[in-house]
Amino acid sequence: MDELRARGWEKIRWVRDHMPVLALLEERYAPQRPLAGMRVAMAIPLEAKPARLALALKALGAEVAVTSSNPLSAKDDVAQALSEEMAVYARGEATEEEYREFLLRVLALRPHLVLDDGGDLTALLHGAAWDLGRETLGVCEETTTGVIRLRQLEREGRLRFPAGAGNDAQMKSLFDNRHGTGQSVWDAIMRATNLLVAGKTVLVVGYGWCGKGIAQRARGLGAEVIVAEVDPVRAAEALLEGFRVLPVREALPLADFVVTATGCISAVTYADLLCAKDGCLLANAGHFDVEIEVKELYARGQVRRVREHVEEILLPNGKRVYLLAKGRLVNLVAGDGHPAEIMDLSFSLQLLSLLWLAQEGRALRPQVYPVPREVDLEVARLFLQSRGVRLDELTPAQRAYLGLA
């Protein structure tokens, strides 16, 4: 156990040295302890970078309880290390039942603030754990999927506290979703399979910011890329960026790798997969394990584990497909998630958003709010400062010309 904790602290120290914006914010706010007396519940893929954020929140005065936002994404060494500093409820191979129990144990803190990744904590606070959210001032949501769930609660008139759509901030979506997902997904796929990408055909299902990053990195690795989309604007964008655009079922017989990034159910169905190329590899980069019809695959195919995080599934038609990470987030289950420098931006946004909710939450109506523009700009300025980059400034005449004076 001591060795496991030591390894976890090694990882946390490594990312700490590569997350300078968060360090600057901690240095600025820790002496003031603006979160003193606040209880913060976190559900986020529990590896070294979120652990660094949790420690920063503690340094700002908060009482923090943490779990993972995915049953398979917690890193046991990091969880053990972090448990020396705060309440941690997570393990790397949690069952669905354990996962739900961990979420409830975090909410037993009766949080003032919630940092969610995918919306499971928020869903519980609007259902089975209603009583545990009576003091909640607000939630910050990290993912596309979670923001979709928040907006649904808002449309139904059931949202009970203000929510910050962290995923929609420019310093999140433009960098985390595109560059972070693009790099970490292929890192995980290559680590899990040890197969060449160059010269292969990759089908990317969904061309939002995450899909863009996955497609761009696949092309950079030497693959031919096909994009499948339901949105005509995004499909046109993919076409003009040099990618072939086809329906899923037409593309599957051509694809060596399939990566889903839609945030929706059944993006690739069992019936679709009967048309797949023999030996096709399937990976999901969306939050939940519903984008590929995994349950149907398991129920109708013969499953054999062939590598860590890789299962061969023999279909009734004699074809084989290889499912990575059981259809869960491949970059978190089979890899270490996004690069530290990318998560530095996202978690700095989250820290500032939590401070905003701590100050303003009682006065805000229960609706979904964009991250304040000044928060986005502050993270951008600190990022450039940490890289030694200086900018030009508008002159008074230029400001007057643009109507900004």
Short mmCIF file of C-alpha atoms in Angstrom, two decimals:
data_model
loop_
_atom_site.label_atom_id
_atom_site.label_comp_id
_atom_site.label_asym_id
_atom_site.label_seq_id
_atom_site.Cartn_x
_atom_site.Cartn_y
_atom_site.Cartn_z
CA MET A 1 0.00 0.00 0.00
CA ASP A 2 2.84 2.41 0.84
CA GLU A 3 4.42 1.68 -2.54
CA LEU A 4 1.09 2.33 -4.27
CA ARG A 5 0.68 5.68 -2.51
CA ALA A 6 4.27 6.66 -3.32
CA ARG A 7 3.64 5.97 -7.01
CA GLY A 8 0.47 8.07 -6.86
CA TRP A 9 2.31 11.02 -5.32
CA GLU A 10 4.97 10.70 -8.02
CA LYS A 11 2.30 11.13 -10.68
CA ILE A 12 0.67 14.06 -8.88
CA ARG A 13 4.01 15.85 -8.47
CA TRP A 14 4.80 15.32 -12.15
CA VAL A 15 1.57 16.90 -13.40
CA ARG A 16 1.83 19.69 -10.80
CA ASP A 17 5.04 20.84 -12.49
CA HIS A 18 3.25 20.92 -15.85
CA MET A 19 0.10 22.79 -14.78
CA PRO A 20 1.40 26.35 -14.30
CA VAL A 21 -1.91 28.23 -14.63
CA LEU A 22 -3.46 26.29 -11.76
CA ALA A 23 -0.30 26.97 -9.72
CA LEU A 24 -0.61 30.71 -10.38
CA LEU A 25 -4.25 30.71 -9.30
CA GLU A 26 -3.47 28.72 -6.16
CA GLU A 27 -0.68 31.14 -5.30
CA ARG A 28 -3.05 34.08 -5.77
CA TYR A 29 -6.05 32.73 -3.82
CA ALA A 30 -4.70 30.34 -1.19
CA PRO A 31 -3.70 33.11 1.28
CA GLN A 32 -7.30 34.43 1.19
CA ARG A 33 -8.89 30.96 1.64
CA PRO A 34 -12.03 32.03 -0.29
CA LEU A 35 -13.57 28.54 -0.02
CA ALA A 36 -13.20 28.26 3.76
CA GLY A 37 -16.32 26.65 5.17
CA MET A 38 -17.38 25.36 1.75
CA ARG A 39 -17.92 21.64 1.08
CA VAL A 40 -17.08 20.53 -2.46
CA ALA A 41 -18.15 17.20 -4.00
CA MET A 42 -16.19 16.06 -7.07
CA ALA A 43 -16.92 13.28 -9.57
CA ILE A 44 -14.21 13.33 -12.18
CA PRO A 45 -11.96 10.70 -13.81
CA LEU A 46 -9.65 10.14 -10.86
CA GLU A 47 -6.09 10.27 -12.05
CA ALA A 48 -3.23 12.65 -11.30
CA LYS A 49 -4.52 15.84 -12.94
CA PRO A 50 -7.94 15.94 -11.21
CA ALA A 51 -6.12 15.07 -7.98
CA ARG A 52 -4.04 18.21 -8.48
CA LEU A 53 -7.25 20.26 -8.82
CA ALA A 54 -8.71 18.68 -5.67
CA LEU A 55 -5.56 19.64 -3.74
CA ALA A 56 -5.81 23.22 -5.05
CA LEU A 57 -9.43 23.45 -3.85
CA LYS A 58 -8.34 22.22 -0.44
CA ALA A 59 -5.57 24.84 -0.39
CA LEU A 60 -8.27 27.48 -0.98
CA GLY A 61 -10.02 26.31 2.19
CA ALA A 62 -12.60 23.80 0.94
CA GLU A 63 -13.51 20.46 2.48
CA VAL A 64 -13.36 18.12 -0.51
CA ALA A 65 -14.73 14.64 -1.20
CA VAL A 66 -13.79 12.93 -4.48
CA THR A 67 -14.86 9.96 -6.56
CA SER A 68 -14.39 8.97 -10.19
CA SER A 69 -16.97 9.78 -12.84
CA ASN A 70 -16.54 6.45 -14.60
CA PRO A 71 -16.44 2.96 -13.04
CA LEU A 72 -13.19 2.01 -14.80
CA SER A 73 -11.27 5.30 -14.93
CA ALA A 74 -9.89 5.66 -11.39
CA LYS A 75 -6.16 5.06 -10.92
CA ASP A 76 -5.69 3.18 -7.66
CA ASP A 77 -2.27 4.65 -6.88
CA VAL A 78 -3.55 8.22 -7.25
CA ALA A 79 -6.69 7.44 -5.23
CA GLN A 80 -4.57 6.02 -2.40
CA ALA A 81 -2.24 9.02 -2.39
CA LEU A 82 -5.07 11.57 -2.43
CA SER A 83 -6.88 9.77 0.39
CA GLU A 84 -4.15 11.04 2.72
CA GLU A 85 -5.48 14.58 2.14
CA MET A 86 -9.25 14.19 1.79
CA ALA A 87 -12.15 11.75 1.51
CA VAL A 88 -11.74 9.58 -1.60
CA TYR A 89 -14.20 6.90 -2.71
CA ALA A 90 -12.96 5.12 -5.82
CA ARG A 91 -11.18 2.09 -7.18
CA GLY A 92 -9.97 1.19 -10.63
CA GLU A 93 -12.24 -1.72 -11.46
CA ALA A 94 -15.41 -0.66 -9.67
CA THR A 95 -18.66 -2.44 -10.43
CA GLU A 96 -21.72 -0.44 -11.41
CA GLU A 97 -23.07 -0.98 -7.88
CA GLU A 98 -19.83 0.21 -6.25
CA TYR A 99 -19.71 3.19 -8.58
CA ARG A 100 -23.18 4.33 -7.52
CA GLU A 101 -22.31 3.79 -3.86
CA PHE A 102 -19.17 5.92 -4.26
CA LEU A 103 -21.23 8.75 -5.78
CA LEU A 104 -23.66 8.64 -2.86
CA ARG A 105 -20.84 8.62 -0.32
CA VAL A 106 -19.36 11.75 -1.88
CA LEU A 107 -22.77 13.45 -1.78
CA ALA A 108 -23.12 12.51 1.89
CA LEU A 109 -20.81 15.51 2.40
CA ARG A 110 -23.95 17.61 1.71
CA PRO A 111 -22.00 19.80 -0.71
CA HIS A 112 -22.25 23.52 -1.17
CA LEU A 113 -20.52 23.15 -4.55
CA VAL A 114 -20.41 20.26 -7.04
CA LEU A 115 -17.81 19.65 -9.72
CA ASP A 116 -19.33 17.07 -12.07
CA ASP A 117 -18.04 15.24 -15.13
CA GLY A 118 -20.88 13.66 -17.07
CA GLY A 119 -23.70 14.67 -14.75
CA ASP A 120 -24.11 11.62 -12.49
CA LEU A 121 -23.76 13.58 -9.23
CA THR A 122 -26.20 16.17 -10.52
CA ALA A 123 -28.68 13.47 -11.56
CA LEU A 124 -28.58 11.95 -8.07
CA LEU A 125 -29.15 15.37 -6.49
CA HIS A 126 -32.30 15.61 -8.61
CA GLY A 127 -33.42 12.11 -7.69
CA ALA A 128 -32.36 9.55 -5.10
CA ALA A 129 -30.09 11.97 -3.22
CA TRP A 130 -32.44 14.96 -3.26
CA ASP A 131 -32.08 15.63 0.48
CA LEU A 132 -28.29 15.80 0.22
CA GLY A 133 -28.46 18.85 -2.06
CA ARG A 134 -30.44 21.21 0.15
CA GLU A 135 -27.38 23.42 0.74
CA THR A 136 -26.00 23.19 -2.81
CA LEU A 137 -25.22 26.60 -4.32
CA GLY A 138 -24.36 25.31 -7.77
CA VAL A 139 -22.61 22.82 -10.02
CA CYS A 140 -19.82 23.18 -12.57
CA GLU A 141 -20.01 20.64 -15.40
CA GLU A 142 -16.93 19.52 -17.32
CA THR A 143 -18.34 17.56 -20.29
CA THR A 144 -20.57 17.87 -23.34
CA THR A 145 -22.70 14.97 -22.07
CA GLY A 146 -23.14 16.58 -18.67
CA VAL A 147 -24.16 19.94 -20.14
CA ILE A 148 -26.75 18.17 -22.33
CA ARG A 149 -28.22 16.59 -19.17
CA LEU A 150 -28.24 19.96 -17.39
CA ARG A 151 -30.06 21.65 -20.25
CA GLN A 152 -32.66 18.88 -20.24
CA LEU A 153 -33.30 19.48 -16.53
CA GLU A 154 -33.57 23.19 -17.27
CA ARG A 155 -36.07 22.64 -20.11
CA GLU A 156 -38.18 20.42 -17.87
CA GLY A 157 -38.18 23.07 -15.14
CA ARG A 158 -36.49 20.66 -12.71
CA LEU A 159 -33.05 22.25 -12.30
CA ARG A 160 -32.80 23.15 -8.62
CA PHE A 161 -29.60 25.25 -8.53
CA PRO A 162 -27.45 27.30 -10.93
CA ALA A 163 -25.10 25.38 -13.20
CA GLY A 164 -21.96 26.54 -14.98
CA ALA A 165 -21.48 25.02 -18.44
CA GLY A 166 -17.72 24.62 -18.11
CA ASN A 167 -17.53 22.49 -21.24
CA ASP A 168 -18.76 25.38 -23.39
CA ALA A 169 -16.05 27.85 -22.34
CA GLN A 170 -13.68 28.72 -25.16
CA MET A 171 -10.59 27.84 -23.15
CA LYS A 172 -12.14 24.40 -22.61
CA SER A 173 -13.83 23.37 -25.85
CA LEU A 174 -11.19 24.77 -28.19
CA PHE A 175 -8.33 23.02 -26.41
CA ASP A 176 -9.46 20.20 -24.10
CA ASN A 177 -12.03 18.76 -26.48
CA ARG A 178 -9.94 19.10 -29.62
CA HIS A 179 -6.25 18.87 -28.67
CA GLY A 180 -6.68 16.92 -25.44
CA THR A 181 -9.07 14.32 -26.84
CA GLY A 182 -7.22 14.11 -30.14
CA GLN A 183 -3.92 13.22 -28.50
CA SER A 184 -5.13 11.12 -25.58
CA VAL A 185 -7.50 8.92 -27.61
CA TRP A 186 -4.78 7.85 -30.02
CA ASP A 187 -2.27 7.46 -27.21
CA ALA A 188 -4.66 5.03 -25.50
CA ILE A 189 -5.56 3.13 -28.69
CA MET A 190 -1.93 2.65 -29.66
CA ARG A 191 -0.96 1.68 -26.11
CA ALA A 192 -3.81 -0.86 -25.88
CA THR A 193 -3.30 -2.44 -29.30
CA ASN A 194 0.37 -1.84 -30.20
CA LEU A 195 -0.80 -1.59 -33.83
CA LEU A 196 0.17 0.76 -36.63
CA VAL A 197 -2.18 3.59 -37.55
CA ALA A 198 -0.40 4.78 -40.69
CA GLY A 199 -1.89 3.35 -43.85
CA LYS A 200 -5.10 2.28 -42.09
CA THR A 201 -8.62 3.65 -42.52
CA VAL A 202 -10.22 5.36 -39.52
CA LEU A 203 -13.92 6.08 -39.17
CA VAL A 204 -14.68 8.94 -36.77
CA VAL A 205 -18.35 9.01 -35.79
CA GLY A 206 -19.26 12.56 -34.76
CA TYR A 207 -17.47 15.73 -35.85
CA GLY A 208 -17.87 18.03 -32.86
CA TRP A 209 -14.76 19.43 -31.21
CA CYS A 210 -13.74 15.99 -29.91
CA GLY A 211 -14.33 14.34 -33.27
CA LYS A 212 -12.33 17.09 -35.00
CA GLY A 213 -9.35 16.43 -32.75
CA ILE A 214 -9.54 12.66 -33.23
CA ALA A 215 -9.80 13.01 -37.01
CA GLN A 216 -6.95 15.52 -37.26
CA ARG A 217 -4.60 13.38 -35.16
CA ALA A 218 -5.49 10.25 -37.13
CA ARG A 219 -4.57 12.04 -40.34
CA GLY A 220 -1.35 13.22 -38.73
CA LEU A 221 -0.51 9.60 -37.93
CA GLY A 222 -0.88 8.69 -41.60
CA ALA A 223 -4.40 7.26 -41.68
CA GLU A 224 -7.11 7.80 -44.25
CA VAL A 225 -10.04 9.32 -42.34
CA ILE A 226 -13.76 8.99 -42.94
CA VAL A 227 -16.26 11.05 -40.95
CA ALA A 228 -19.87 10.09 -40.20
CA GLU A 229 -22.24 12.87 -39.11
CA VAL A 230 -25.94 13.71 -38.75
CA ASP A 231 -25.42 17.51 -38.73
CA PRO A 232 -25.14 18.87 -42.30
CA VAL A 233 -23.02 21.87 -41.23
CA ARG A 234 -20.47 19.69 -39.44
CA ALA A 235 -20.49 17.25 -42.36
CA ALA A 236 -19.77 20.12 -44.76
CA GLU A 237 -16.97 21.28 -42.47
CA ALA A 238 -15.43 17.79 -42.45
CA LEU A 239 -15.66 17.58 -46.23
CA LEU A 240 -13.95 20.95 -46.74
CA GLU A 241 -11.24 19.97 -44.27
CA GLY A 242 -10.33 17.10 -46.55
CA PHE A 243 -12.15 14.17 -44.99
CA ARG A 244 -14.42 11.74 -46.75
CA VAL A 245 -17.99 11.80 -45.40
CA LEU A 246 -20.14 8.65 -45.41
CA PRO A 247 -22.98 7.10 -43.41
CA VAL A 248 -21.78 4.72 -40.69
CA ARG A 249 -23.01 1.58 -42.42
CA GLU A 250 -21.30 2.48 -45.71
CA ALA A 251 -18.03 3.34 -43.97
CA LEU A 252 -17.78 0.29 -41.68
CA PRO A 253 -16.72 -2.20 -44.39
CA LEU A 254 -13.75 0.11 -45.09
CA ALA A 255 -12.68 0.94 -41.53
CA ASP A 256 -9.78 -0.60 -39.60
CA PHE A 257 -10.48 1.64 -36.59
CA VAL A 258 -13.83 3.10 -35.49
CA VAL A 259 -13.90 5.85 -32.87
CA THR A 260 -17.19 7.30 -31.60
CA ALA A 261 -17.46 10.84 -30.21
CA THR A 262 -21.13 11.82 -30.40
CA GLY A 263 -22.51 12.02 -26.85
CA CYS A 264 -25.51 10.00 -28.08
CA ILE A 265 -26.78 6.44 -27.82
CA SER A 266 -26.39 3.81 -30.59
CA ALA A 267 -24.11 5.85 -32.83
CA VAL A 268 -22.83 2.45 -34.01
CA THR A 269 -25.47 -0.27 -33.70
CA TYR A 270 -25.11 -4.03 -33.51
CA ALA A 271 -26.75 -4.26 -36.95
CA ASP A 272 -24.18 -1.80 -38.29
CA LEU A 273 -21.35 -3.93 -36.93
CA LEU A 274 -22.52 -6.97 -38.87
CA CYS A 275 -21.35 -4.97 -41.91
CA ALA A 276 -17.94 -4.15 -40.38
CA LYS A 277 -14.63 -5.19 -41.83
CA ASP A 278 -13.27 -8.36 -40.25
CA GLY A 279 -10.81 -7.39 -37.50
CA CYS A 280 -12.14 -3.86 -37.06
CA LEU A 281 -11.15 -2.15 -33.78
CA LEU A 282 -13.86 -0.27 -31.87
CA ALA A 283 -13.16 2.56 -29.42
CA ASN A 284 -15.42 5.09 -27.73
CA ALA A 285 -14.37 8.62 -26.81
CA GLY A 286 -17.81 9.71 -25.56
CA HIS A 287 -18.62 9.86 -21.86
CA PHE A 288 -20.90 6.83 -21.51
CA ASP A 289 -20.62 3.27 -22.86
CA VAL A 290 -23.76 3.63 -24.98
CA GLU A 291 -22.39 5.01 -28.25
CA ILE A 292 -21.49 1.52 -29.46
CA GLU A 293 -24.18 -1.08 -28.69
CA VAL A 294 -21.92 -2.95 -26.29
CA LYS A 295 -24.64 -4.93 -24.52
CA GLU A 296 -25.84 -6.35 -27.84
CA LEU A 297 -22.29 -7.27 -28.79
CA TYR A 298 -21.75 -9.10 -25.52
CA ALA A 299 -25.12 -10.83 -25.71
CA ARG A 300 -24.85 -12.05 -29.31
CA GLY A 301 -21.12 -12.54 -29.82
CA GLN A 302 -18.47 -14.85 -28.42
CA VAL A 303 -16.18 -12.75 -26.24
CA ARG A 304 -12.50 -13.48 -25.61
CA ARG A 305 -9.98 -11.23 -23.86
CA VAL A 306 -6.89 -10.96 -26.06
CA ARG A 307 -4.96 -8.09 -24.43
CA GLU A 308 -5.43 -5.79 -21.49
CA HIS A 309 -8.36 -3.53 -22.45
CA VAL A 310 -8.95 -5.45 -25.71
CA GLU A 311 -11.71 -8.03 -26.24
CA GLU A 312 -12.23 -10.04 -29.41
CA ILE A 313 -15.92 -10.53 -30.22
CA LEU A 314 -16.79 -13.20 -32.76
CA LEU A 315 -20.04 -12.26 -34.47
CA PRO A 316 -22.61 -14.80 -35.74
CA ASN A 317 -21.57 -14.04 -39.34
CA GLY A 318 -18.01 -15.19 -38.59
CA LYS A 319 -16.45 -11.73 -38.50
CA ARG A 320 -14.39 -10.49 -35.57
CA VAL A 321 -14.42 -7.05 -34.03
CA TYR A 322 -12.12 -5.90 -31.24
CA LEU A 323 -13.70 -3.78 -28.52
CA LEU A 324 -11.40 -1.51 -26.50
CA ALA A 325 -12.00 -0.59 -22.84
CA LYS A 326 -15.41 -2.32 -22.81
CA GLY A 327 -16.77 0.59 -24.82
CA ARG A 328 -16.06 3.11 -22.07
CA LEU A 329 -13.89 6.22 -22.44
CA VAL A 330 -10.86 4.71 -24.11
CA ASN A 331 -8.46 7.53 -23.24
CA LEU A 332 -9.19 7.17 -19.52
CA VAL A 333 -9.53 3.40 -19.21
CA ALA A 334 -6.64 2.41 -21.48
CA GLY A 335 -4.59 5.60 -21.07
CA ASP A 336 -3.84 8.47 -18.71
CA GLY A 337 -6.36 10.96 -20.08
CA HIS A 338 -5.55 14.35 -21.57
CA PRO A 339 -2.09 15.93 -21.37
CA ALA A 340 -1.37 17.89 -18.20
CA GLU A 341 -0.98 21.21 -20.02
CA ILE A 342 -4.46 20.85 -21.51
CA MET A 343 -6.13 19.93 -18.23
CA ASP A 344 -4.35 22.88 -16.63
CA LEU A 345 -6.64 25.12 -18.70
CA SER A 346 -9.83 23.17 -18.02
CA PHE A 347 -9.25 22.85 -14.29
CA SER A 348 -8.26 26.50 -13.95
CA LEU A 349 -11.61 27.36 -15.53
CA GLN A 350 -13.33 25.04 -13.07
CA LEU A 351 -11.55 26.54 -10.07
CA LEU A 352 -12.52 30.08 -11.07
CA SER A 353 -16.08 28.97 -11.87
CA LEU A 354 -16.45 27.38 -8.44
CA LEU A 355 -15.23 30.61 -6.87
CA TRP A 356 -17.83 32.50 -8.92
CA LEU A 357 -20.61 30.14 -7.78
CA ALA A 358 -19.44 30.35 -4.16
CA GLN A 359 -19.79 34.14 -4.34
CA GLU A 360 -22.86 34.49 -6.56
CA GLY A 361 -24.72 31.17 -6.29
CA ARG A 362 -27.27 32.33 -3.74
CA ALA A 363 -28.30 35.24 -5.97
CA LEU A 364 -28.52 33.26 -9.23
CA ARG A 365 -31.64 31.61 -10.57
CA PRO A 366 -31.57 27.84 -11.19
CA GLN A 367 -30.55 27.77 -14.82
CA VAL A 368 -27.53 26.86 -16.98
CA TYR A 369 -25.05 29.72 -17.24
CA PRO A 370 -22.08 30.18 -19.54
CA VAL A 371 -18.73 30.51 -17.83
CA PRO A 372 -18.27 34.27 -17.29
CA ARG A 373 -16.31 35.85 -20.12
CA GLU A 374 -13.78 37.33 -17.69
CA VAL A 375 -12.99 33.83 -16.43
CA ASP A 376 -12.24 32.60 -19.96
CA LEU A 377 -10.03 35.64 -20.62
CA GLU A 378 -8.19 35.33 -17.30
CA VAL A 379 -7.26 31.70 -18.00
CA ALA A 380 -6.10 32.66 -21.49
CA ARG A 381 -3.96 35.51 -20.12
CA LEU A 382 -2.38 33.32 -17.45
CA PHE A 383 -1.69 30.57 -20.00
CA LEU A 384 0.12 33.01 -22.29
CA GLN A 385 1.98 34.48 -19.30
CA SER A 386 3.16 30.99 -18.30
CA ARG A 387 4.52 30.52 -21.84
CA GLY A 388 6.27 33.88 -21.90
CA VAL A 389 3.98 35.20 -24.65
CA ARG A 390 3.16 38.92 -24.87
CA LEU A 391 0.33 40.51 -26.88
CA ASP A 392 -0.26 43.76 -28.70
CA GLU A 393 -2.89 46.10 -27.27
CA LEU A 394 -5.44 48.24 -29.07
CA THR A 395 -4.63 51.92 -29.17
CA PRO A 396 -7.28 54.42 -27.98
CA ALA A 397 -7.98 55.27 -31.62
CA GLN A 398 -8.46 51.59 -32.51
CA ARG A 399 -10.78 51.08 -29.54
CA ALA A 400 -12.83 54.11 -30.62
CA TYR A 401 -12.99 52.82 -34.21
CA LEU A 402 -14.30 49.44 -32.99
CA GLY A 403 -16.81 51.10 -30.67
CA LEU A 404 -15.04 49.90 -27.52
CA ALA A 405 -14.04 53.29 -26.10
#
